[in-house]
């Protein structure tokens, strides 16, 4: 197991190196000039050129890359060309909001989706199954910004039972923190619930047709026990995989959700950074998100050993 | 806007035009124009490259643009905008009516076509950088492209965000080398009132702001304006400057609009100033 983890961590480092090269090059290929954005509309070409030289943007691309990657290796993601703040510090300031939405979404979506999938599989072909899957299809088809604005309109504007926007740090007020997370988490959770529910249903239907389930039924075991103890456990590997992959969807989806609900998280940070062509911030956020994604994949793979004793590394 | 309606925030400095109907008639929300000189959209044209290195082509742009239509496309309500023919913006101290025959005559696409022909326009593409992140700039670019096509000009619209525009507008070469012909931007109406501090009022050629207009007479007048002893003298020079400018056409205006601020009805003490809102004496009653 330890050698497997070490091998995977080694390949993770390689993946992150390739990601950093790709992101660095793609950003430079995209039209835009951070110096011109920072200098403002009224700046002369000479002022912009001076600023560009000051920011080191005039250097050859390999020199810029080596300088930036050298900093990364020392645990420094660079400094924002716009705010002059360390990128790590900017990410740290915004991480709480994003992690709060992500974990609240998981907390709502995973139990709901697995329950929906199990119920739909157990009642496959009935109106319950069709209703649940209709909900799943709708959840998957509706873009987050549509769901978000609809929820704001109904619950915040019309019924006035939820806040429209914003984020309250957990250290400030736990109750208001949780209250402000409900609508964003439901918005983000809809797609996620739909994805997990569909996979759970499909896998459970397959497992429920296996011989050992028939044997369990023949033994007279209660259906609840068969479903939760025997079928769900055997359907666990694909479900855990899709939960892991889904977290990457959450990281992507959070950009839109944070914009709709005006939440100062990592998604908003990267959207603002793209508009300003703040290269170090964009590179830093993408690198951190890639690292999280790769490590989540590793954790997902390792979790298989807990679910299925036949799997070992 | 939703946050303002729900009472979570008290003030929005600029109300989007499409949001205005949502607050109209709502007793809990008040709207007010705080900046009486508003904002003026302008079209910068590349004086270094064909066809706009020919003054006739630049004059064609004056005949081509219907400011009312441009403003209508984004702002809708005629109370929130007005066309403006003065080089110094309207409602400003330097506003005047020298040489605005083109403005009074209104849009004349046939005349624009004729002027492009007189400029020797031979079908080369005119590249308009369309700023997609701003509704007023994006809509205006679409209209201008359409009118240019009606005037017989080959137009290429290049959609870009602002960061993309500020990078590309620095290129002085022809469009075949990644250059540009037209970009659109805006500034506060009060900024146009001062021919020294607004970089785009300079006509110093390649030493100047993007578009690089060059005119010796204009520069003499700017110097004279800066050294004028009093307001009356400056206003006289401003007339001369405008008289000259609308002949060589340094840039073209898209219209002047007035954003409303939106606030909860019980907010008191907001002071209307161009470009900034002082909050030190603001309170809720």
Coordinates of C-alpha atoms in Angstrom, one line a residue, chain B residues 18-201:
Chain B
X18 CA -32.6 46.6 -17.8
X19 CA -33.1 46.6 -14.1
X20 CA -34.8 50.0 -14.0
X21 CA -38.4 48.7 -14.6
X22 CA -38.0 46.4 -11.6
X23 CA -37.7 49.4 -9.2
X24 CA -40.0 51.8 -11.0
X25 CA -43.0 52.5 -8.7
X26 CA -41.5 50.6 -5.8
X27 CA -42.0 52.9 -2.8
X28 CA -39.1 51.3 -0.9
X29 CA -36.6 52.2 -3.6
X30 CA -35.6 55.6 -4.9
X31 CA -33.5 56.3 -8.0
X32 CA -31.5 59.4 -8.7
X33 CA -29.0 60.6 -11.3
X34 CA -25.9 61.7 -9.2
X35 CA -23.5 62.4 -12.1
X36 CA -25.2 65.1 -14.2
X37 CA -22.6 65.0 -16.9
X38 CA -23.1 61.2 -17.1
X39 CA -20.8 59.1 -19.3
X40 CA -19.9 59.6 -23.0
X41 CA -19.1 56.7 -25.3
X42 CA -16.5 57.3 -27.9
X43 CA -15.1 55.5 -30.9
X44 CA -11.4 55.6 -31.3
X45 CA -10.3 55.2 -34.9
X46 CA -6.8 54.2 -36.0
X47 CA -5.4 57.3 -37.7
X48 CA -2.2 55.5 -38.8
X49 CA -3.8 52.9 -41.1
X50 CA -6.2 52.9 -44.1
X51 CA -8.9 53.8 -44.5
X52 CA -8.9 56.1 -41.5
X53 CA -5.5 57.6 -42.2
X54 CA -7.6 59.6 -44.7
X55 CA -9.6 62.5 -43.2
X56 CA -12.6 61.8 -45.6
X57 CA -13.0 58.4 -44.1
X58 CA -13.0 59.9 -40.6
X59 CA -15.6 62.5 -41.7
X60 CA -17.6 59.6 -43.0
X61 CA -17.9 58.2 -39.5
X62 CA -19.5 61.5 -38.3
X63 CA -22.2 61.1 -41.0
X64 CA -22.6 57.4 -40.3
X65 CA -23.4 57.3 -36.6
X66 CA -26.9 57.9 -35.2
X67 CA -26.3 58.5 -31.6
X68 CA -30.0 58.2 -30.7
X69 CA -30.1 54.7 -32.2
X70 CA -26.9 53.7 -30.4
X71 CA -28.1 54.9 -27.0
X72 CA -31.6 53.4 -27.6
X73 CA -30.1 50.0 -28.3
X74 CA -28.9 49.8 -24.7
X75 CA -30.6 52.3 -22.5
X76 CA -34.1 52.2 -23.9
X77 CA -35.6 55.1 -21.9
X78 CA -34.9 58.4 -23.7
X79 CA -34.7 60.2 -20.4
X80 CA -31.5 58.3 -19.6
X81 CA -29.5 59.4 -22.5
X82 CA -29.0 62.2 -25.1
X83 CA -27.0 62.7 -28.3
X84 CA -24.1 65.1 -28.0
X85 CA -22.2 66.9 -30.7
X86 CA -19.8 68.9 -28.6
X87 CA -16.2 67.8 -28.4
X88 CA -16.2 68.7 -24.7
X89 CA -19.4 66.7 -23.8
X90 CA -22.8 68.2 -23.1
X91 CA -23.7 69.9 -19.8
X92 CA -20.0 70.8 -19.3
X93 CA -18.5 74.3 -19.1
X94 CA -16.7 74.0 -22.4
X95 CA -19.7 72.7 -24.3
X96 CA -20.3 74.7 -27.5
X97 CA -21.9 74.4 -30.9
X98 CA -19.0 75.2 -33.2
X99 CA -18.9 73.2 -36.5
X100 CA -21.7 70.7 -35.5
X101 CA -23.4 70.8 -38.9
X102 CA -22.8 67.1 -39.2
X103 CA -24.5 66.5 -35.8
X104 CA -27.6 68.7 -36.7
X105 CA -27.9 66.9 -40.1
X106 CA -28.1 63.5 -38.4
X107 CA -27.3 60.2 -39.8
X108 CA -26.7 60.1 -43.6
X109 CA -25.4 56.7 -44.8
X110 CA -25.3 57.8 -48.4
X111 CA -23.1 60.7 -47.5
X112 CA -20.8 58.3 -45.5
X113 CA -20.6 56.0 -48.5
X114 CA -19.7 59.0 -50.7
X115 CA -17.0 60.1 -48.3
X116 CA -15.5 56.6 -48.1
X117 CA -15.3 56.6 -51.9
X118 CA -13.7 60.1 -51.8
X119 CA -11.2 58.7 -49.3
X120 CA -10.2 56.1 -51.9
X121 CA -11.6 53.2 -49.9
X122 CA -10.9 50.0 -51.8
X123 CA -12.6 47.3 -49.8
X124 CA -9.9 46.6 -47.2
X125 CA -11.3 45.1 -44.0
X126 CA -12.1 47.5 -41.1
X127 CA -11.6 45.7 -37.8
X128 CA -13.8 46.7 -35.0
X129 CA -12.8 45.4 -31.5
X130 CA -16.2 44.6 -29.9
X131 CA -16.0 44.7 -26.1
X132 CA -18.3 41.8 -25.2
X133 CA -18.1 42.5 -21.4
X134 CA -20.0 45.8 -21.7
X135 CA -23.5 45.8 -23.0
X136 CA -23.4 49.4 -24.3
X137 CA -20.1 48.9 -26.0
X138 CA -21.0 45.5 -27.5
X139 CA -24.4 46.8 -28.8
X140 CA -22.8 49.9 -30.2
X141 CA -20.2 47.9 -32.1
X142 CA -22.9 45.8 -33.7
X143 CA -24.8 48.9 -34.9
X144 CA -21.7 50.6 -36.2
X145 CA -20.7 47.4 -38.0
X146 CA -24.1 47.3 -39.7
X147 CA -24.0 50.9 -40.8
X148 CA -20.5 50.6 -42.1
X149 CA -21.6 47.6 -44.2
X150 CA -24.5 49.7 -45.5
X151 CA -22.0 52.3 -46.5
X152 CA -20.1 49.7 -48.5
X153 CA -17.3 49.0 -46.0
X154 CA -16.0 45.5 -45.4
X155 CA -16.2 45.0 -41.6
X156 CA -14.7 42.4 -39.3
X157 CA -16.1 42.3 -35.8
X158 CA -13.6 40.9 -33.3
X159 CA -15.2 40.0 -30.0
X160 CA -12.9 40.5 -27.0
X161 CA -13.0 41.2 -23.3
X162 CA -11.5 44.5 -22.1
X163 CA -8.2 42.9 -21.3
X164 CA -8.0 41.6 -24.8
X165 CA -8.8 45.1 -26.2
X166 CA -6.2 46.9 -24.2
X167 CA -3.6 44.5 -25.4
X168 CA -4.5 44.7 -29.0
X169 CA -5.1 48.4 -29.2
X170 CA -1.4 49.0 -28.6
X171 CA -0.6 47.5 -32.0
X172 CA -0.1 50.3 -34.5
X173 CA 0.3 48.1 -37.7
X174 CA -2.3 47.2 -40.3
X175 CA -5.1 44.8 -39.6
X176 CA -3.3 42.1 -41.6
X177 CA -0.6 42.2 -38.9
X178 CA -3.0 41.9 -36.0
X179 CA -3.8 45.7 -35.9
X180 CA -7.2 47.3 -35.6
X181 CA -9.3 50.1 -37.1
X182 CA -11.9 50.9 -34.4
X183 CA -12.4 50.3 -30.7
X184 CA -15.1 51.7 -28.4
X185 CA -14.8 52.9 -24.9
X186 CA -16.2 55.5 -22.6
X187 CA -15.3 58.0 -19.9
X188 CA -17.1 60.2 -17.5
X189 CA -18.8 63.2 -19.2
X190 CA -16.9 65.6 -17.0
X191 CA -13.5 64.2 -18.2
X192 CA -14.2 65.4 -21.7
X193 CA -14.5 69.0 -20.4
X194 CA -10.7 69.2 -20.0
X195 CA -8.6 69.0 -23.2
X196 CA -5.4 68.6 -21.2
X197 CA -6.2 65.9 -18.6
X198 CA -8.1 63.5 -20.9
X199 CA -5.4 61.7 -22.8
X200 CA -7.7 61.1 -25.7
X201 CA -8.0 64.8 -26.4

